[in-house]
Amino acid sequence: AKDAGGNRYELADPDSEARAIDRHSLTNRLPAALERDEFFLEYQPLIRMSDGQVDGAEALVRWRHPVHGRLGPDRFIPLAEHTGLIVPLGRWVLEQAVAQTCTWAGGQPLRVNVNLSPRQLHHPDLVPDTIAVLEAAGVAPSSLCLEVTESALIGADEDELKPLWQLAEIGVDIALDDFGTGYSNLANLRKLPATTLKLDRSFTQGLQRHPADPVDLTFVEGIVSLAHALGLAVTVEGVETESQADQLRDLGCDTAQGWYYARPSSPGEFARDWATAG
Ligand code: C2E
Ligand code: CA
Ligand code: CA
Ligand code: CA
């Protein structure tokens, strides 16, 4: 074993083997989990930086697994995306999120952000399903924001973008999630139906250093002015400290999300803490 290379260790790594088995069994369990209502949503507030008021909520899915307990989306969304179960799961998330948030903040419904995976984006039912969900709940399209990752849109041709344009035309907001990580051509921004850029958490982290990473500062400053010139709003993710919040507000960011304001919480907690405030 003395002369064994790095690969040998990797092949025999019991952890990675366990993870592979785990992935397999989690994948197999996904359809039953949907049927048995093992998924649930948490909500994290989006805060308007100008006045600190809540401006909406992002719905984040979790899985209450009968054996493994609570699992975060990073553990199962990629699996669901791979098998295609993300389509019914994503529809369930949309339905739940719209139905839950429209009962909050009496009268004026809270805006809700829902994540869309690439597979949903390319599914022919996206537009009719979304319209049906909004109509069933009696919610205006402008109360919904669909978050699509920048990388899911890279290389998408006109036909592939059509459903998003259709949704944008009826008033649904489209946010480019994890923005700044996908090496997209900034000139292409004009050709996307986006109304909001969500700056990836990595830039927020760069501002936490002392002194703040000058490249991140310059980048955020540049993105904000480009976004505003194009009529897009900027949301920042992963704000964990007051100093980050102050810097990002000074840099002109419109909306913020992060642990500094609130961790994701159950619908009941969210409604109590945020929906009736102000
Ligand atoms: P995302 O869309 O970028 O969501 C933001 C993630 O950052 C969430 O992780 C949130 O809990 C976390 N976060 C929020 N504030 C902070 C902070 O201040 N610091 C740090 N370190 N993290 C913060 P979560 O809930 O684990 O979700 C992970 C990813 O899973 C999401 O990233 C999204 O891509 C995906 N996801 C979640 N729900 C859904 C869903 O319903 N459908 C789809 N397709 N994907 C989903
Ligand atoms: Ca998101
Ligand atoms: Ca994000
Ligand atoms: Ca992310």
PDB file of N, CA and C in Angstrom, residues 91 123-135 163 166-167:
ATOM      1  N   ARG A  91     -43.510  21.880  -8.699  1.00  0.00           N
ATOM      2  CA  ARG A  91     -44.891  22.356  -8.786  1.00  0.00           C
ATOM      3  C   ARG A  91     -45.516  22.405  -7.385  1.00  0.00           C
ATOM      4  N   HIS A 123     -39.618  22.465 -19.044  1.00  0.00           N
ATOM      5  CA  HIS A 123     -40.810  21.623 -19.112  1.00  0.00           C
ATOM      6  C   HIS A 123     -41.964  22.383 -19.750  1.00  0.00           C
ATOM      7  N   PRO A 124     -42.684  21.748 -20.688  1.00  0.00           N
ATOM      8  CA  PRO A 124     -43.739  22.457 -21.418  1.00  0.00           C
ATOM      9  C   PRO A 124     -44.881  22.972 -20.537  1.00  0.00           C
ATOM     10  N   ASP A 125     -45.046  22.392 -19.335  1.00  0.00           N
ATOM     11  CA  ASP A 125     -46.163  22.816 -18.481  1.00  0.00           C
ATOM     12  C   ASP A 125     -45.849  24.019 -17.594  1.00  0.00           C
ATOM     13  N   LEU A 126     -44.622  24.524 -17.674  1.00  0.00           N
ATOM     14  CA  LEU A 126     -44.252  25.600 -16.747  1.00  0.00           C
ATOM     15  C   LEU A 126     -45.229  26.777 -16.782  1.00  0.00           C
ATOM     16  N   VAL A 127     -45.499  27.275 -17.967  1.00  0.00           N
ATOM     17  CA  VAL A 127     -46.348  28.469 -18.051  1.00  0.00           C
ATOM     18  C   VAL A 127     -47.791  28.171 -17.620  1.00  0.00           C
ATOM     19  N   PRO A 128     -48.455  27.152 -18.210  1.00  0.00           N
ATOM     20  CA  PRO A 128     -49.833  26.874 -17.771  1.00  0.00           C
ATOM     21  C   PRO A 128     -49.926  26.514 -16.283  1.00  0.00           C
ATOM     22  N   ASP A 129     -48.960  25.745 -15.771  1.00  0.00           N
ATOM     23  CA  ASP A 129     -48.978  25.385 -14.343  1.00  0.00           C
ATOM     24  C   ASP A 129     -48.871  26.627 -13.463  1.00  0.00           C
ATOM     25  N   THR A 130     -47.972  27.509 -13.821  1.00  0.00           N
ATOM     26  CA  THR A 130     -47.761  28.707 -13.005  1.00  0.00           C
ATOM     27  C   THR A 130     -49.019  29.570 -13.005  1.00  0.00           C
ATOM     28  N   ILE A 131     -49.605  29.745 -14.183  1.00  0.00           N
ATOM     29  CA  ILE A 131     -50.829  30.542 -14.268  1.00  0.00           C
ATOM     30  C   ILE A 131     -51.944  29.890 -13.451  1.00  0.00           C
ATOM     31  N   ALA A 132     -52.053  28.557 -13.554  1.00  0.00           N
ATOM     32  CA  ALA A 132     -53.101  27.841 -12.815  1.00  0.00           C
ATOM     33  C   ALA A 132     -52.934  28.020 -11.303  1.00  0.00           C
ATOM     34  N   VAL A 133     -51.689  27.939 -10.840  1.00  0.00           N
ATOM     35  CA  VAL A 133     -51.437  28.086  -9.399  1.00  0.00           C
ATOM     36  C   VAL A 133     -51.815  29.487  -8.923  1.00  0.00           C
ATOM     37  N   LEU A 134     -51.450  30.499  -9.697  1.00  0.00           N
ATOM     38  CA  LEU A 134     -51.768  31.879  -9.314  1.00  0.00           C
ATOM     39  C   LEU A 134     -53.276  32.102  -9.303  1.00  0.00           C
ATOM     40  N   GLU A 135     -53.937  31.563 -10.335  1.00  0.00           N
ATOM     41  CA  GLU A 135     -55.385  31.764 -10.424  1.00  0.00           C
ATOM     42  C   GLU A 135     -56.120  31.051  -9.291  1.00  0.00           C
ATOM     43  N   PRO A 163     -40.735  30.622 -22.498  1.00  0.00           N
ATOM     44  CA  PRO A 163     -41.636  30.500 -21.343  1.00  0.00           C
ATOM     45  C   PRO A 163     -41.387  31.585 -20.295  1.00  0.00           C
ATOM     46  N   GLN A 166     -42.844  34.762 -21.477  1.00  0.00           N
ATOM     47  CA  GLN A 166     -44.312  34.737 -21.358  1.00  0.00           C
ATOM     48  C   GLN A 166     -44.730  35.057 -19.930  1.00  0.00           C
ATOM     49  N   LEU A 167     -44.026  34.462 -18.970  1.00  0.00           N
ATOM     50  CA  LEU A 167     -44.348  34.717 -17.571  1.00  0.00           C
ATOM     51  C   LEU A 167     -44.046  36.169 -17.209  1.00  0.00           C
TER      52      LEU A 167
END
